Amino acid sequence: MAALRRIHSWVPLLQRPCTRSCQRAAPVTRRLLHTPPRVAAANQHWPRSTSVLQLRCFAPSACTLKSKGNFTNGQQTGLTEEEEDEDFMEDSEVDELFQQQIPEGIGDGRQRVFIVHPDVKWGRNKQHLTTAELMMAEAVGLVNSLDNWRVVDKIILSTKTPEKKRIFGKGNFESLTEKIRQTAGITAVFVNVEHLSALSEREFEEAWGFKVLDRYSVVLHIFRCNARTKEAKLQISLAEIPLLRSRLRNEMANLDQQGGGSRYIGGSGETLYEVQQRLLKEREMKIRSALDKLKKKRHLLRSQRKHKEFPIVSVLGYTNCGKTTLIKALTGDSGLQPRNQLFATLDVTVHAGQLPSRMTVLYVDTIGFLSQLPHQLIDSFSSTLEDIKHSDLLVHVRDISHPETVNQKANVMNVLKNLQIPDGLMNSMIEVHNKIDLLDNYESTEHNALPISALEERGLDELRRVVEEKILTSTEKHILDLKVNLSTPQLSWLYKEATVQDVQVNADEGSAVVKVTISTAAYGRYRKQFMGR
């Protein structure tokens, strides 16, 4: 009975207007998960009534493609996906869904975090492209990117058993526990591993008396705090589902041991576990249905851009490598506000810019990548990254001043591999070495890499030239100067079937020299119709 009385959180977390059996289950499903007594007693940020599921925040990066309109000579007008999705789901409904799992005490609270980095000495979990010190530095950066969060203390601790429940050996774990207990002002402990099992999390919380976070939960909380669009919030809610299922199984196993887990709910014929699983399934189906509608709208927008023959350049890279700063420099878009912060950009946006030939291209600003995130995170927002697959060119931006730049590149390449980017697109990708202004007399040792400073706008002319060269190749287009007779429909035909960059009229001859960007197929039709061959 004590276990059943702990059932508290699942109805506010999961229940929405649904079937009668859901409603019958409501009085009973009060608190499935509990915070360890030591946690509640240790600090008021984590009250006893707060469930582990409520405290745990899962919020994957979610990105909505916001095309800022029809583009004419680099100007943006009109069309936005936010305006196109009016009939897909009400804002209030999305917000309600999103707010159901706001972690109590973590979302708005001031957190003082103790960071623990397990330094794996050997085995498959050992990091070979980085060091424990650099991994710790990134963990500190993650914490500092959140408002009202700061690092109280940190420690790098060796381990030979990272797969064990307590991660560390007995001696190291006892010394770590003593250090945490003696450190004043702690409200949470961040164990810098990809993902802690529910058993490990509970073990640590009971031993240390504070809420325990892993790398996944911290990053996802950053995403949750920065989510602004409908799609972002839906993607966040979707990524929470598998992790909630994992904790449900774990907690129901505990209830079974106490003899309460198999009880039927209100004569519905369903056990408590079955009710919760069904609620999760219904929620997941609703979210996926809404995301499918957004995916169709994204496909429509992409088709419209293709129809207008605007080449698409996706700018990607590790988080905080300078993608937004670069796009702002290339397009002159004053609306872009780059920030020196991890995951400053969550929404994938599109911005128009011009190449040396005055050809208009669309630069897609993508979300930054990060190492050590579970595949569920990539899966949850992979549909929003489909625009990368359909690009005409990829530009990979690297922060060449960062000590982990090689490791960061490896992580980006791994994500692209998992997204199954076409070989042709990968082979034509431009690698940009950004932030050379932070290095003295930098010279690239990598073949074909372009050194630039997006902040100081150095090296951008060469980048534009290379982008144009590769765009012309990938889209099978040509930049031509064509002499046309103004008494014929040649000029109007070119305006319709190609991109006219410039027109120089010779009034005396009744002709004009027209600079156009035209595809091979269109040029063939032009020659056949107006040149007789």
mmCIF file of N, CA and C in Angstrom, residues 338-401:
data_model
loop_
_atom_site.group_PDB
_atom_site.id
_atom_site.type_symbol
_atom_site.label_atom_id
_atom_site.label_comp_id
_atom_site.label_asym_id
_atom_site.label_seq_id
_atom_site.Cartn_x
_atom_site.Cartn_y
_atom_site.Cartn_z
ATOM 1 N N PRO A 338 23.753 36.396 -33.482
ATOM 2 C CA PRO A 338 24.601 35.305 -32.972
ATOM 3 C C PRO A 338 24.941 35.524 -31.501
ATOM 4 N N ARG A 339 25.067 34.412 -30.770
ATOM 5 C CA ARG A 339 25.461 34.475 -29.366
ATOM 6 C C ARG A 339 26.583 33.489 -29.119
ATOM 7 N N ASN A 340 27.524 33.880 -28.291
ATOM 8 C CA ASN A 340 28.639 33.000 -27.945
ATOM 9 C C ASN A 340 28.185 32.051 -26.840
ATOM 10 N N GLN A 341 27.379 31.062 -27.245
ATOM 11 C CA GLN A 341 26.747 30.179 -26.275
ATOM 12 C C GLN A 341 26.430 28.854 -26.945
ATOM 13 N N LEU A 342 26.550 27.765 -26.178
ATOM 14 C CA LEU A 342 26.207 26.458 -26.707
ATOM 15 C C LEU A 342 24.714 26.403 -27.014
ATOM 16 N N PHE A 343 24.376 25.886 -28.199
ATOM 17 C CA PHE A 343 22.988 25.714 -28.629
ATOM 18 C C PHE A 343 22.215 27.030 -28.620
ATOM 19 N N ALA A 344 22.879 28.118 -29.027
ATOM 20 C CA ALA A 344 22.172 29.396 -29.124
ATOM 21 C C ALA A 344 21.110 29.335 -30.209
ATOM 22 N N THR A 345 21.337 28.496 -31.238
ATOM 23 C CA THR A 345 20.373 28.343 -32.325
ATOM 24 C C THR A 345 19.727 26.969 -32.240
ATOM 25 N N LEU A 346 18.410 26.939 -32.064
ATOM 26 C CA LEU A 346 17.677 25.678 -32.065
ATOM 27 C C LEU A 346 16.801 25.532 -33.297
ATOM 28 N N ASP A 347 16.282 26.637 -33.786
ATOM 29 C CA ASP A 347 15.382 26.577 -34.933
ATOM 30 C C ASP A 347 16.175 26.677 -36.230
ATOM 31 N N VAL A 348 15.919 25.753 -37.136
ATOM 32 C CA VAL A 348 16.545 25.794 -38.451
ATOM 33 C C VAL A 348 15.865 26.892 -39.267
ATOM 34 N N THR A 349 16.646 27.864 -39.740
ATOM 35 C CA THR A 349 16.074 28.985 -40.477
ATOM 36 C C THR A 349 16.763 29.129 -41.828
ATOM 37 N N VAL A 350 16.096 29.843 -42.739
ATOM 38 C CA VAL A 350 16.583 30.017 -44.104
ATOM 39 C C VAL A 350 16.787 31.499 -44.385
ATOM 40 N N HIS A 351 17.938 31.846 -44.983
ATOM 41 C CA HIS A 351 18.281 33.238 -45.237
ATOM 42 C C HIS A 351 18.855 33.373 -46.647
ATOM 43 N N ALA A 352 18.418 34.405 -47.357
ATOM 44 C CA ALA A 352 18.840 34.606 -48.740
ATOM 45 C C ALA A 352 20.114 35.436 -48.816
ATOM 46 N N GLY A 353 21.003 35.026 -49.714
ATOM 47 C CA GLY A 353 22.232 35.778 -49.959
ATOM 48 C C GLY A 353 22.579 35.714 -51.430
ATOM 49 N N GLN A 354 23.539 36.546 -51.836
ATOM 50 C CA GLN A 354 23.930 36.586 -53.235
ATOM 51 C C GLN A 354 25.382 36.169 -53.404
ATOM 52 N N LEU A 355 25.641 35.473 -54.520
ATOM 53 C CA LEU A 355 26.979 35.055 -54.893
ATOM 54 C C LEU A 355 27.579 36.104 -55.830
ATOM 55 N N PRO A 356 28.864 35.991 -56.187
ATOM 56 C CA PRO A 356 29.497 37.008 -57.043
ATOM 57 C C PRO A 356 28.762 37.270 -58.352
ATOM 58 N N SER A 357 28.114 36.241 -58.909
ATOM 59 C CA SER A 357 27.393 36.415 -60.172
ATOM 60 C C SER A 357 26.023 37.055 -59.972
ATOM 61 N N ARG A 358 25.705 37.382 -58.705
ATOM 62 C CA ARG A 358 24.393 37.917 -58.314
ATOM 63 C C ARG A 358 23.325 36.835 -58.294
ATOM 64 N N MET A 359 23.741 35.589 -58.343
ATOM 65 C CA MET A 359 22.803 34.485 -58.159
ATOM 66 C C MET A 359 22.358 34.448 -56.703
ATOM 67 N N THR A 360 21.052 34.288 -56.484
ATOM 68 C CA THR A 360 20.517 34.186 -55.133
ATOM 69 C C THR A 360 20.567 32.744 -54.659
ATOM 70 N N VAL A 361 21.097 32.532 -53.463
ATOM 71 C CA VAL A 361 21.096 31.211 -52.845
ATOM 72 C C VAL A 361 20.451 31.325 -51.469
ATOM 73 N N LEU A 362 19.973 30.198 -50.949
ATOM 74 C CA LEU A 362 19.359 30.157 -49.629
ATOM 75 C C LEU A 362 20.282 29.425 -48.665
ATOM 76 N N TYR A 363 20.734 30.128 -47.643
ATOM 77 C CA TYR A 363 21.582 29.521 -46.612
ATOM 78 C C TYR A 363 20.696 28.994 -45.484
ATOM 79 N N VAL A 364 20.826 27.714 -45.180
ATOM 80 C CA VAL A 364 20.044 27.085 -44.112
ATOM 81 C C VAL A 364 20.910 27.013 -42.857
ATOM 82 N N ASP A 365 20.472 27.669 -41.805
ATOM 83 C CA ASP A 365 21.178 27.672 -40.526
ATOM 84 C C ASP A 365 20.652 26.516 -39.690
ATOM 85 N N THR A 366 21.488 25.503 -39.477
ATOM 86 C CA THR A 366 21.049 24.279 -38.798
ATOM 87 C C THR A 366 21.435 24.291 -37.330
ATOM 88 N N ILE A 367 20.849 23.365 -36.582
ATOM 89 C CA ILE A 367 21.196 23.220 -35.170
ATOM 90 C C ILE A 367 22.598 22.658 -35.033
ATOM 91 N N GLY A 368 23.299 23.076 -33.980
ATOM 92 C CA GLY A 368 24.640 22.565 -33.740
ATOM 93 C C GLY A 368 24.620 21.137 -33.230
ATOM 94 N N PHE A 369 25.656 20.390 -33.564
ATOM 95 C CA PHE A 369 25.783 19.014 -33.106
ATOM 96 C C PHE A 369 26.591 18.969 -31.811
ATOM 97 N N LEU A 370 26.502 17.837 -31.127
ATOM 98 C CA LEU A 370 27.215 17.642 -29.869
ATOM 99 C C LEU A 370 27.561 16.169 -29.721
ATOM 100 N N SER A 371 28.653 15.903 -29.040
ATOM 101 C CA SER A 371 29.066 14.515 -28.838
ATOM 102 C C SER A 371 28.261 13.865 -27.712
ATOM 103 N N GLN A 372 28.273 12.539 -27.725
ATOM 104 C CA GLN A 372 27.698 11.735 -26.641
ATOM 105 C C GLN A 372 26.227 12.051 -26.364
ATOM 106 N N LEU A 373 25.410 11.951 -27.390
ATOM 107 C CA LEU A 373 23.970 12.027 -27.187
ATOM 108 C C LEU A 373 23.329 10.761 -27.730
ATOM 109 N N PRO A 374 22.383 10.176 -27.006
ATOM 110 C CA PRO A 374 21.761 8.922 -27.443
ATOM 111 C C PRO A 374 21.063 9.070 -28.793
ATOM 112 N N HIS A 375 20.920 7.947 -29.480
ATOM 113 C CA HIS A 375 20.327 7.981 -30.811
ATOM 114 C C HIS A 375 18.880 8.461 -30.789
ATOM 115 N N GLN A 376 18.180 8.322 -29.634
ATOM 116 C CA GLN A 376 16.792 8.801 -29.584
ATOM 117 C C GLN A 376 16.709 10.296 -29.870
ATOM 118 N N LEU A 377 17.752 11.036 -29.469
ATOM 119 C CA LEU A 377 17.744 12.474 -29.695
ATOM 120 C C LEU A 377 17.806 12.774 -31.180
ATOM 121 N N ILE A 378 18.719 12.116 -31.893
ATOM 122 C CA ILE A 378 18.828 12.318 -33.337
ATOM 123 C C ILE A 378 17.535 11.877 -34.019
ATOM 124 N N ASP A 379 16.995 10.741 -33.593
ATOM 125 C CA ASP A 379 15.757 10.240 -34.206
ATOM 126 C C ASP A 379 14.614 11.238 -34.051
ATOM 127 N N SER A 380 14.560 11.903 -32.903
ATOM 128 C CA SER A 380 13.407 12.754 -32.610
ATOM 129 C C SER A 380 13.345 13.976 -33.508
ATOM 130 N N PHE A 381 14.504 14.471 -33.971
ATOM 131 C CA PHE A 381 14.436 15.635 -34.842
ATOM 132 C C PHE A 381 15.056 15.387 -36.208
ATOM 133 N N SER A 382 15.192 14.103 -36.579
ATOM 134 C CA SER A 382 15.801 13.786 -37.871
ATOM 135 C C SER A 382 14.978 14.322 -39.033
ATOM 136 N N SER A 383 13.634 14.395 -38.846
ATOM 137 C CA SER A 383 12.810 14.899 -39.939
ATOM 138 C C SER A 383 13.127 16.349 -40.261
ATOM 139 N N THR A 384 13.511 17.126 -39.248
ATOM 140 C CA THR A 384 13.842 18.521 -39.491
ATOM 141 C C THR A 384 15.201 18.666 -40.159
ATOM 142 N N LEU A 385 16.025 17.624 -40.069
ATOM 143 C CA LEU A 385 17.336 17.659 -40.721
ATOM 144 C C LEU A 385 17.285 17.111 -42.137
ATOM 145 N N GLU A 386 16.090 16.743 -42.596
ATOM 146 C CA GLU A 386 15.972 16.253 -43.960
ATOM 147 C C GLU A 386 16.360 17.311 -44.981
ATOM 148 N N ASP A 387 16.242 18.579 -44.596
ATOM 149 C CA ASP A 387 16.631 19.643 -45.513
ATOM 150 C C ASP A 387 18.111 19.544 -45.871
ATOM 151 N N ILE A 388 18.917 19.000 -44.962
ATOM 152 C CA ILE A 388 20.332 18.801 -45.273
ATOM 153 C C ILE A 388 20.474 17.841 -46.439
ATOM 154 N N LYS A 389 19.678 16.755 -46.417
ATOM 155 C CA LYS A 389 19.744 15.771 -47.501
ATOM 156 C C LYS A 389 19.374 16.373 -48.844
ATOM 157 N N HIS A 390 18.457 17.333 -48.821
ATOM 158 C CA HIS A 390 17.948 17.895 -50.064
ATOM 159 C C HIS A 390 18.662 19.184 -50.463
ATOM 160 N N SER A 391 19.777 19.464 -49.811
ATOM 161 C CA SER A 391 20.552 20.651 -50.149
ATOM 162 C C SER A 391 21.307 20.433 -51.459
ATOM 163 N N ASP A 392 21.722 21.543 -52.035
ATOM 164 C CA ASP A 392 22.601 21.479 -53.205
ATOM 165 C C ASP A 392 24.072 21.495 -52.798
ATOM 166 N N LEU A 393 24.323 21.973 -51.560
ATOM 167 C CA LEU A 393 25.705 22.063 -51.090
ATOM 168 C C LEU A 393 25.712 22.106 -49.568
ATOM 169 N N LEU A 394 26.725 21.487 -48.959
ATOM 170 C CA LEU A 394 26.932 21.545 -47.515
ATOM 171 C C LEU A 394 28.181 22.371 -47.223
ATOM 172 N N VAL A 395 28.094 23.206 -46.206
ATOM 173 C CA VAL A 395 29.253 23.942 -45.709
ATOM 174 C C VAL A 395 29.462 23.550 -44.256
ATOM 175 N N HIS A 396 30.570 22.880 -43.986
ATOM 176 C CA HIS A 396 30.880 22.426 -42.631
ATOM 177 C C HIS A 396 31.796 23.452 -41.964
ATOM 178 N N VAL A 397 31.271 24.113 -40.928
ATOM 179 C CA VAL A 397 32.020 25.154 -40.221
ATOM 180 C C VAL A 397 32.682 24.550 -38.993
ATOM 181 N N ARG A 398 33.983 24.792 -38.861
ATOM 182 C CA ARG A 398 34.725 24.312 -37.685
ATOM 183 C C ARG A 398 35.305 25.495 -36.926
ATOM 184 N N ASP A 399 35.219 25.419 -35.612
ATOM 185 C CA ASP A 399 35.928 26.385 -34.767
ATOM 186 C C ASP A 399 37.367 25.892 -34.661
ATOM 187 N N ILE A 400 38.223 26.414 -35.544
ATOM 188 C CA ILE A 400 39.581 25.892 -35.638
ATOM 189 C C ILE A 400 40.432 26.304 -34.445
ATOM 190 N N SER A 401 39.919 27.249 -33.647
ATOM 191 C CA SER A 401 40.661 27.681 -32.461
ATOM 192 C C SER A 401 40.379 26.783 -31.261
#
